[in-house]
XYZ file of C-alpha atoms in Angstrom:
557
model
C -33.167 -38.458 -49.465
C -32.111 -36.044 -46.737
C -29.597 -33.369 -45.881
C -26.991 -36.038 -45.050
C -27.172 -37.254 -48.661
C -26.647 -33.662 -49.770
C -23.524 -33.412 -47.608
C -22.184 -36.579 -49.233
C -22.698 -35.042 -52.674
C -20.664 -31.935 -51.773
C -17.757 -34.030 -50.507
C -18.873 -35.890 -47.370
C -16.269 -35.496 -44.640
C -13.885 -33.665 -46.896
C -11.328 -30.903 -46.715
C -13.820 -28.300 -45.499
C -15.100 -30.562 -42.706
C -11.556 -31.270 -41.474
C -10.790 -27.555 -41.231
C -14.240 -26.737 -39.832
C -14.131 -29.392 -37.075
C -10.551 -28.560 -36.089
C -11.172 -24.818 -35.793
C -14.354 -25.286 -33.739
C -12.707 -27.910 -31.505
C -9.598 -25.853 -30.666
C -11.449 -23.639 -28.123
C -12.163 -26.874 -26.236
C -8.587 -26.706 -24.978
C -9.560 -23.586 -23.037
C -13.104 -24.636 -22.029
C -11.766 -27.186 -19.538
C -9.641 -24.381 -18.099
C -12.739 -22.273 -17.524
C -14.666 -25.048 -15.762
C -11.795 -26.015 -13.434
C -10.110 -22.624 -13.108
C -11.322 -22.118 -9.547
C -9.015 -24.914 -8.334
C -6.058 -22.600 -8.957
C -7.466 -19.073 -9.077
C -9.077 -19.688 -5.677
C -6.541 -22.132 -4.266
C -6.189 -21.972 -0.482
C -2.571 -21.362 0.576
C -1.350 -22.447 4.032
C -2.143 -19.608 6.406
C -2.377 -18.462 10.014
C -3.238 -15.279 11.891
C -0.912 -12.316 11.855
C 0.864 -12.426 15.256
C -0.230 -9.986 17.956
C 3.042 -8.028 17.999
C 4.304 -4.688 16.728
C 7.690 -6.175 15.813
C 8.314 -8.183 12.657
C 8.892 -11.904 13.067
C 12.189 -11.540 11.270
C 13.490 -9.101 13.881
C 12.278 -11.330 16.715
C 13.974 -14.368 15.182
C 17.277 -12.469 15.039
C 16.863 -11.096 18.555
C 15.815 -14.328 20.260
C 17.840 -16.600 17.961
C 15.046 -19.140 17.573
C 13.455 -20.829 14.578
C 10.497 -18.938 13.084
C 8.167 -21.959 13.381
C 9.077 -22.272 17.053
C 8.534 -18.538 17.555
C 5.077 -18.699 15.980
C 3.967 -21.072 18.739
C 4.201 -18.073 21.085
C 1.472 -16.284 19.100
C -0.579 -19.039 17.408
C -2.122 -22.078 19.146
C -2.028 -25.527 17.496
C -5.110 -26.782 15.647
C -7.199 -29.650 17.110
C -4.913 -32.253 15.497
C -1.890 -30.708 17.175
C 0.211 -31.146 14.028
C 0.064 -27.594 12.676
C -0.795 -24.049 13.666
C -4.441 -23.073 13.938
C -5.625 -21.231 10.827
C -8.270 -19.069 12.443
C -7.245 -18.344 16.050
C -4.357 -16.638 17.857
C -3.443 -15.947 21.478
C -4.690 -12.624 22.801
C -1.246 -12.097 24.381
C 2.158 -13.582 23.397
C 2.916 -16.748 25.416
C 6.671 -16.355 25.797
C 6.884 -19.177 28.322
C 6.058 -21.626 25.532
C 9.610 -21.138 24.221
C 10.662 -23.137 27.249
C 10.613 -26.760 26.160
C 9.930 -27.850 29.743
C 6.813 -25.702 30.028
C 3.820 -27.660 31.363
C 1.093 -25.081 30.724
C -2.277 -26.421 29.524
C -2.561 -24.731 26.119
C -6.322 -25.258 25.883
C -6.845 -22.924 28.877
C -5.037 -19.988 27.253
C -7.248 -17.181 25.938
C -7.524 -16.872 22.136
C -9.221 -14.596 19.615
C -9.938 -14.480 15.900
C -7.538 -13.120 13.301
C -8.386 -9.478 13.995
C -5.238 -8.271 12.186
C -5.661 -10.497 9.150
C -3.694 -13.516 7.964
C -0.250 -14.470 6.706
C -0.379 -16.672 3.598
C 2.358 -19.037 2.479
C 3.504 -18.277 -1.095
C 5.366 -21.506 -1.894
C 2.435 -23.046 -3.824
C 0.539 -19.938 -4.978
C 2.017 -16.451 -5.176
C -1.482 -14.918 -5.124
C -5.057 -16.213 -5.242
C -8.497 -14.700 -4.720
C -8.427 -16.340 -1.291
C -5.236 -14.593 -0.178
C -6.209 -11.283 -1.789
C -9.690 -11.045 -0.267
C -9.105 -13.189 2.872
C -11.657 -15.877 1.894
C -10.757 -18.115 4.824
C -12.218 -19.147 8.181
C -15.721 -17.612 8.458
C -15.501 -16.373 4.848
C -14.373 -19.721 3.415
C -17.833 -20.504 1.898
C -17.323 -17.497 -0.405
C -14.463 -19.367 -2.108
C -16.807 -22.183 -3.182
C -19.495 -19.626 -4.012
C -17.341 -18.362 -6.906
C -17.641 -21.744 -8.647
C -21.350 -22.020 -7.889
C -21.950 -18.555 -9.387
C -19.890 -19.492 -12.458
C -21.926 -22.679 -12.970
C -25.066 -20.606 -12.551
C -23.838 -18.552 -15.484
C -23.287 -21.731 -17.492
C -26.868 -22.804 -16.750
C -28.267 -19.373 -17.644
C -26.227 -19.317 -20.850
C -27.577 -22.709 -21.888
C -31.126 -21.406 -21.563
C -30.570 -18.006 -23.194
C -28.082 -18.835 -25.947
C -29.842 -22.069 -26.850
C -32.967 -20.100 -27.720
C -31.047 -17.280 -29.418
C -29.191 -19.717 -31.684
C -32.497 -21.129 -32.938
C -33.612 -17.585 -33.746
C -30.457 -15.862 -34.992
C -28.318 -18.795 -36.112
C -25.458 -20.840 -34.659
C -22.633 -18.800 -36.191
C -23.673 -15.347 -34.968
C -24.285 -16.499 -31.379
C -21.009 -18.450 -31.372
C -19.040 -15.412 -32.581
C -20.658 -13.247 -29.909
C -19.862 -15.860 -27.215
C -16.164 -15.863 -28.180
C -16.062 -12.077 -27.879
C -17.987 -12.061 -24.607
C -15.631 -14.583 -22.982
C -12.558 -12.808 -24.320
C -13.567 -9.366 -23.038
C -15.230 -10.331 -19.753
C -12.769 -13.123 -18.971
C -9.795 -10.795 -19.365
C -11.644 -8.048 -17.475
C -12.126 -10.386 -14.515
C -8.334 -10.426 -14.132
C -8.605 -6.716 -13.281
C -11.421 -7.143 -10.741
C -10.998 -4.728 -7.816
C -13.308 -6.664 -5.488
C -14.858 -10.068 -4.824
C -18.312 -8.929 -5.955
C -17.061 -7.604 -9.287
C -15.096 -10.809 -9.893
C -18.195 -12.957 -9.257
C -20.213 -10.874 -11.728
C -17.545 -11.328 -14.399
C -17.368 -15.089 -13.718
C -21.141 -15.408 -14.047
C -21.104 -13.652 -17.419
C -18.078 -15.716 -18.497
C -20.013 -18.879 -17.626
C -22.832 -17.744 -19.903
C -20.323 -17.272 -22.738
C -18.788 -20.715 -22.136
C -22.245 -22.273 -22.500
C -22.825 -20.360 -25.740
C -19.486 -21.544 -27.149
C -20.019 -25.203 -26.260
C -23.663 -25.512 -27.323
C -23.372 -23.588 -30.589
C -19.963 -25.054 -31.392
C -21.411 -28.552 -31.067
C -24.456 -27.692 -33.189
C -22.463 -25.958 -35.930
C -19.972 -28.811 -36.014
C -22.608 -31.551 -36.136
C -24.723 -29.912 -38.821
C -21.865 -29.933 -41.350
C -20.814 -33.563 -40.706
C -22.286 -36.631 -42.457
C -24.175 -38.973 -40.124
C -21.812 -41.933 -40.432
C -18.797 -39.979 -39.131
C -20.453 -38.123 -36.251
C -19.788 -40.621 -33.464
C -16.123 -41.018 -34.399
C -15.651 -37.253 -34.732
C -17.420 -36.725 -31.404
C -15.118 -39.197 -29.671
C -11.942 -37.660 -31.081
C -12.907 -34.021 -30.521
C -13.871 -34.720 -26.890
C -10.165 -35.276 -26.229
C -9.594 -31.535 -26.717
C -11.326 -31.067 -23.360
C -9.248 -33.855 -21.801
C -5.964 -32.332 -22.942
C -7.254 -28.928 -21.852
C -7.308 -30.135 -18.243
C -3.607 -30.967 -18.450
C -2.793 -27.666 -20.175
C -4.487 -25.864 -17.280
C -2.176 -27.604 -14.799
C 0.877 -26.488 -16.794
C -0.280 -22.881 -17.063
C -1.158 -22.712 -13.369
C 2.216 -24.166 -12.348
C 4.017 -21.677 -14.581
C 2.130 -18.533 -13.562
C 1.120 -19.065 -9.896
C -0.668 -15.682 -9.831
C -4.443 -15.761 -10.208
C -4.698 -12.573 -12.267
C -2.077 -13.731 -14.778
C -3.691 -17.178 -15.023
C -7.125 -15.658 -15.573
C -5.750 -13.461 -18.352
C -3.795 -16.209 -20.133
C -6.706 -18.671 -20.162
C -9.132 -16.090 -21.615
C -6.933 -14.122 -24.035
C -6.896 -16.930 -26.711
C -10.636 -16.293 -27.180
C -9.691 -13.192 -29.176
C -7.925 -15.500 -31.662
C -10.962 -17.803 -31.849
C -13.177 -14.753 -32.361
C -10.940 -13.503 -35.198
C -11.087 -16.692 -37.265
C -14.701 -17.650 -36.415
C -15.938 -15.351 -39.186
C -14.665 -18.003 -41.617
C -17.287 -20.514 -40.433
C -20.242 -21.241 -42.681
C -23.656 -20.928 -41.067
C -25.578 -24.187 -40.790
C -27.265 -24.765 -44.159
C -29.914 -26.838 -42.385
C -30.778 -23.906 -40.093
C -30.805 -21.461 -43.017
C -33.287 -23.554 -45.006
C -35.588 -24.089 -42.019
C -35.537 -20.333 -41.413
C -36.447 -19.427 -45.027
C -32.958 -18.396 -46.092
C -32.498 -21.032 -48.771
C -30.419 -18.828 -51.064
C -27.839 -18.276 -48.306
C -27.856 -22.011 -47.603
C -27.184 -22.685 -51.301
C -24.227 -20.271 -51.295
C -22.784 -22.041 -48.255
C -23.147 -25.452 -49.915
C -21.483 -24.169 -53.102
C -18.610 -22.836 -51.004
C -18.205 -26.184 -49.228
C -18.244 -27.993 -52.575
C -15.460 -25.735 -53.898
C -13.284 -26.282 -50.813
C -13.933 -30.020 -51.023
C -12.872 -29.911 -54.699
C -16.280 -30.876 -56.050
C -16.832 -28.059 -58.602
C -19.008 -30.261 -60.819
C -21.691 -30.329 -58.102
C -22.126 -26.546 -58.045
C -24.132 -26.316 -61.271
C -26.238 -29.348 -60.349
C -27.102 -28.087 -56.879
C -30.072 -25.705 -57.223
C -32.775 -24.456 -54.887
C -35.165 -27.116 -56.179
C -32.656 -29.872 -55.418
C -31.985 -28.394 -51.979
C -35.678 -28.295 -51.085
C -36.264 -31.823 -52.354
C -33.450 -33.145 -50.157
C -34.762 -31.307 -47.090
C -38.502 -31.834 -47.544
C -38.669 -34.084 -44.476
C -36.845 -31.571 -42.270
C -39.029 -28.710 -43.538
C -42.168 -30.704 -42.771
C -41.020 -31.686 -39.281
C -40.044 -28.087 -38.468
C -43.721 -27.122 -38.606
C -44.378 -29.161 -35.451
C -43.514 -27.605 -32.113
C -42.402 -29.709 -29.170
C -41.683 -28.442 -25.679
C -40.506 -29.802 -22.368
C -44.136 -30.734 -21.580
C -43.817 -33.542 -24.130
C -41.253 -35.145 -21.792
C -44.074 -35.802 -19.309
C -46.752 -36.600 -21.881
C -46.829 -40.412 -21.579
C -45.895 -42.919 -18.887
C -42.842 -44.328 -20.678
C -41.393 -40.913 -21.610
C -42.166 -39.687 -18.103
C -40.304 -42.612 -16.525
C -37.323 -42.136 -18.814
C -37.187 -38.410 -18.050
C -37.336 -38.864 -14.263
C -34.604 -41.523 -14.312
C -32.373 -39.433 -16.586
C -32.790 -36.365 -14.368
C -31.388 -38.396 -11.459
C -28.540 -39.836 -13.557
C -27.470 -36.505 -15.099
C -27.625 -34.619 -11.800
C -25.715 -37.238 -9.801
C -23.058 -37.811 -12.457
C -22.248 -34.104 -12.675
C -22.578 -33.708 -8.902
C -20.034 -36.458 -8.157
C -17.717 -35.485 -11.041
C -17.309 -31.882 -9.955
C -17.266 -32.882 -6.293
C -14.064 -34.814 -7.009
C -12.594 -32.428 -9.597
C -13.088 -29.211 -7.603
C -11.354 -30.216 -4.349
C -7.882 -31.320 -5.418
C -6.115 -29.834 -2.389
C -7.627 -32.316 0.054
C -5.486 -35.186 -1.251
C -2.260 -33.767 0.141
C -0.476 -34.164 -3.206
C 0.683 -31.297 -5.415
C -2.458 -29.721 -6.848
C -0.715 -29.317 -10.214
C 0.170 -33.018 -10.377
C -3.368 -33.979 -9.329
C -4.847 -31.876 -12.147
C -2.638 -33.628 -14.725
C -3.541 -37.057 -13.342
C -7.252 -36.226 -13.207
C -7.099 -35.100 -16.840
C -5.121 -38.165 -17.946
C -7.542 -40.684 -16.385
C -10.267 -39.424 -18.726
C -8.410 -40.958 -21.683
C -8.649 -44.644 -20.659
C -12.088 -43.943 -19.154
C -13.488 -42.918 -22.541
C -11.992 -45.904 -24.339
C -13.274 -48.208 -21.567
C -16.748 -46.723 -21.951
C -16.649 -47.355 -25.709
C -15.830 -51.033 -25.183
C -18.285 -51.679 -22.347
C -21.131 -49.921 -24.148
C -20.650 -52.103 -27.213
C -20.631 -55.437 -25.377
C -22.595 -55.098 -22.124
C -25.161 -52.545 -23.237
C -26.144 -49.087 -22.095
C -28.102 -49.859 -18.922
C -25.479 -52.169 -17.406
C -22.747 -49.645 -18.258
C -24.647 -46.737 -16.694
C -25.542 -48.600 -13.508
C -22.031 -50.034 -13.136
C -20.237 -46.703 -13.647
C -22.401 -44.895 -11.108
C -22.309 -47.688 -8.526
C -18.548 -48.259 -8.788
C -17.851 -44.524 -8.513
C -19.973 -44.477 -5.336
C -18.140 -47.491 -3.872
C -14.766 -45.828 -4.503
C -15.898 -42.498 -3.018
C -17.162 -44.317 0.095
C -13.968 -46.394 0.330
C -11.824 -43.262 0.362
C -13.597 -42.099 3.530
C -11.982 -44.929 5.497
C -8.454 -44.451 4.140
C -6.228 -42.621 6.672
C -5.071 -39.182 5.565
C -1.416 -40.223 5.842
C -1.904 -42.865 3.098
C -1.853 -40.263 0.336
C -0.889 -42.620 -2.488
C -3.898 -44.859 -1.874
C -6.252 -41.895 -1.437
C -5.028 -40.359 -4.689
C -5.369 -43.658 -6.578
C -8.942 -44.162 -5.369
C -9.833 -40.556 -6.235
C -8.507 -41.041 -9.776
C -10.524 -44.249 -10.185
C -13.609 -42.441 -8.909
C -13.164 -39.644 -11.417
C -12.543 -42.183 -14.202
C -15.862 -43.910 -13.499
C -17.780 -40.620 -13.259
C -16.196 -39.549 -16.555
C -17.259 -42.884 -18.111
C -20.743 -42.295 -16.680
C -20.855 -38.925 -18.452
C -19.830 -40.543 -21.728
C -22.500 -43.216 -21.300
C -25.354 -40.896 -20.393
C -24.730 -38.631 -23.410
C -25.063 -41.618 -25.727
C -27.887 -43.250 -23.764
C -30.047 -40.115 -23.625
C -29.875 -39.631 -27.388
C -31.060 -43.197 -27.933
C -33.892 -43.092 -25.393
C -35.680 -39.974 -26.653
C -37.478 -40.079 -30.015
C -36.403 -37.825 -32.882
C -39.296 -35.375 -32.446
C -38.235 -34.413 -28.906
C -34.593 -35.560 -28.838
C -33.012 -32.090 -28.688
C -35.667 -30.888 -26.229
C -34.972 -33.910 -24.046
C -31.201 -33.520 -24.266
C -31.456 -29.855 -23.334
C -33.813 -30.507 -20.430
C -31.871 -33.294 -18.714
C -28.469 -31.689 -19.361
C -29.800 -28.698 -17.416
C -29.927 -31.052 -14.424
C -26.194 -31.631 -14.925
C -25.593 -27.881 -14.657
C -27.585 -27.789 -11.420
C -25.494 -30.696 -10.121
C -22.275 -28.875 -10.982
C -23.595 -25.790 -9.132
C -24.453 -27.801 -6.024
C -21.166 -29.744 -5.862
C -18.902 -26.854 -4.685
C -21.476 -25.794 -2.077
C -21.413 -29.260 -0.486
C -17.648 -29.025 0.068
C -18.155 -26.584 2.950
C -19.852 -29.397 4.913
C -16.407 -30.741 5.802
C -16.382 -28.040 8.491
C -19.184 -30.000 10.188
C -17.756 -33.480 9.539
C -14.793 -34.118 7.182
C -16.339 -37.205 5.583
C -19.757 -35.602 5.003
C -19.138 -34.274 1.427
C -17.934 -37.711 0.267
C -20.977 -39.346 1.871
C -23.275 -36.942 0.002
C -21.508 -37.441 -3.360
C -21.418 -41.221 -2.977
C -25.019 -41.381 -1.780
C -26.226 -39.430 -4.807
C -24.356 -41.803 -7.147
C -25.873 -44.882 -5.458
C -29.359 -43.394 -5.704
C -28.865 -42.569 -9.397
C -27.613 -46.095 -10.149
C -30.916 -47.353 -8.740
C -32.883 -45.030 -11.045
C -30.761 -46.173 -14.017
C -31.953 -49.756 -13.453
C -35.406 -48.693 -14.652
C -34.207 -47.382 -18.015
C -34.871 -49.585 -21.077
C -31.909 -51.117 -22.926
C -31.127 -49.609 -26.337
C -28.129 -51.634 -27.538
C -28.458 -52.599 -31.233
C -31.966 -51.134 -31.430
C -33.052 -48.524 -33.998
C -33.568 -44.979 -32.846
C -37.239 -44.103 -32.170
C -38.729 -41.389 -34.365
C -41.975 -40.672 -32.516
C -43.318 -40.774 -28.968
C -45.485 -43.709 -30.063
C -42.333 -45.660 -30.966
C -41.122 -45.328 -27.391
C -44.471 -46.293 -25.907
C -44.580 -49.425 -28.045
C -41.052 -50.278 -26.831
C -40.065 -50.136 -30.496
C -41.507 -53.600 -30.996
C -41.509 -54.429 -34.677
C -40.605 -50.906 -35.687
C -37.585 -50.246 -37.847
C -38.336 -46.882 -39.379
C -35.819 -45.137 -37.117
C -32.228 -44.755 -38.094
C -29.878 -47.362 -36.734
C -27.680 -46.452 -33.827
C -24.408 -46.318 -35.650
C -25.952 -44.286 -38.427
C -28.153 -41.888 -36.521
C -26.233 -40.533 -33.590
C -25.279 -36.904 -33.532
C -22.306 -35.579 -31.645
C -24.484 -34.668 -28.680
C -25.597 -38.286 -28.652
C -22.058 -39.566 -28.940
C -18.939 -39.424 -26.844
C -18.725 -36.005 -25.285
C -16.610 -34.696 -22.424
C -18.311 -33.642 -19.172
C -16.820 -30.197 -19.850
C -19.213 -29.916 -22.762
């Protein structure tokens, strides 16, 4: 007898669970917006130097009766490709002779300078972004990617801080605080007067996002019967998928970074308002010597699930008898050092570190640079969100028939092949480049789905949550590193893709050394793993023992 049996007695996956799961999953629609917001808030509009003239271009166009683009060639040299104006240089003096179509002057010999008077930004795609407001271009371009790296640093910090706080103060209280923190600081970031202030707000918002995701998952899982967790995890992960497409719609509608920032964060006030309805995890309450509160919560769930006859039967003695195993196991303390305790656990941990890091690294490398494909950034965001849907269903099928190891290796290797292939596609073949990018993101998304499931099966029960937390931290580090690598295209355009693809190939090699877990019972102890689970069947079976964290979860989790 365990807590799962107790949940079945108070209604299983009943009316309360439907409401509970739906309300906790709804914020997922906005979590994807937070992770990918920098694509639009810090979009790079077409730009060039302000011309070295005291007269407005409009007046000059009227006076000289020439096209504005032709007139700009007097002030701005072409870029190395010769197809557009240089973004970071201008002539020191106007070159009026260039208006003469028969001019034979060698342009490369003309003296140029940096954009000492600032830039002119095109407003056809974005009316205002952090890039256009704070001139994050040319020598300051790395600061644009730094915003995302700082945000992901906040996500990593939040995972460490709020994970520990939730074990001490409960899932509900930390989750409520995280909603409020994101609502206040996220909306405040829309009023940021400077780049530095905005980065500080984004870091703190990232911490709140981590608190919402981690505690939302825990609170959701701990009120769901075991047999429905995988299915619920699969379905609720689509909130994050649809959230990516909602972000594209909001960004297309608003076009102004401050308005977009405000609209994507303001709904957190609504989530904060109704989060007080949640019931604290009864499991956590019992393990933290608050059994009477746990009993009240269970009685409340039974009433909502229309099981009033259970209320009188469910007493403290019954509650403790059902949770005796959990109470006993809570007396043992396991830390990250247990992940390096034995050779088999050590090998699993090292391989999973590589897989988690590279999967997140490649995923965000593709998802955070939508402008390079030459297609509407809004359309690309919708497509990139939509490809996650078939990717998750594909992962479900492949995992069931080919096994975990083959699925993990294949997803990583195929994503690397596609990333490498895109390097050799000419930039004018935008349809093919976009198609390959979508396939690459689909395979990295499937790799995320696989590694969540695989990790939960590889670690034994006694260190499963410790293991999940440790290796998922590597994913956060990968997501922090991905935007920073994008600036390497200044050195060599294909270099970021080579780095992302190389990491995926390397991780697929590490994945080959992971043991297969298909149709095998979950290990309970470290000894079970060391014995390769030979002849042991005390663990729960896969389909019965997986929690949501061990099931199908979006990379935005």
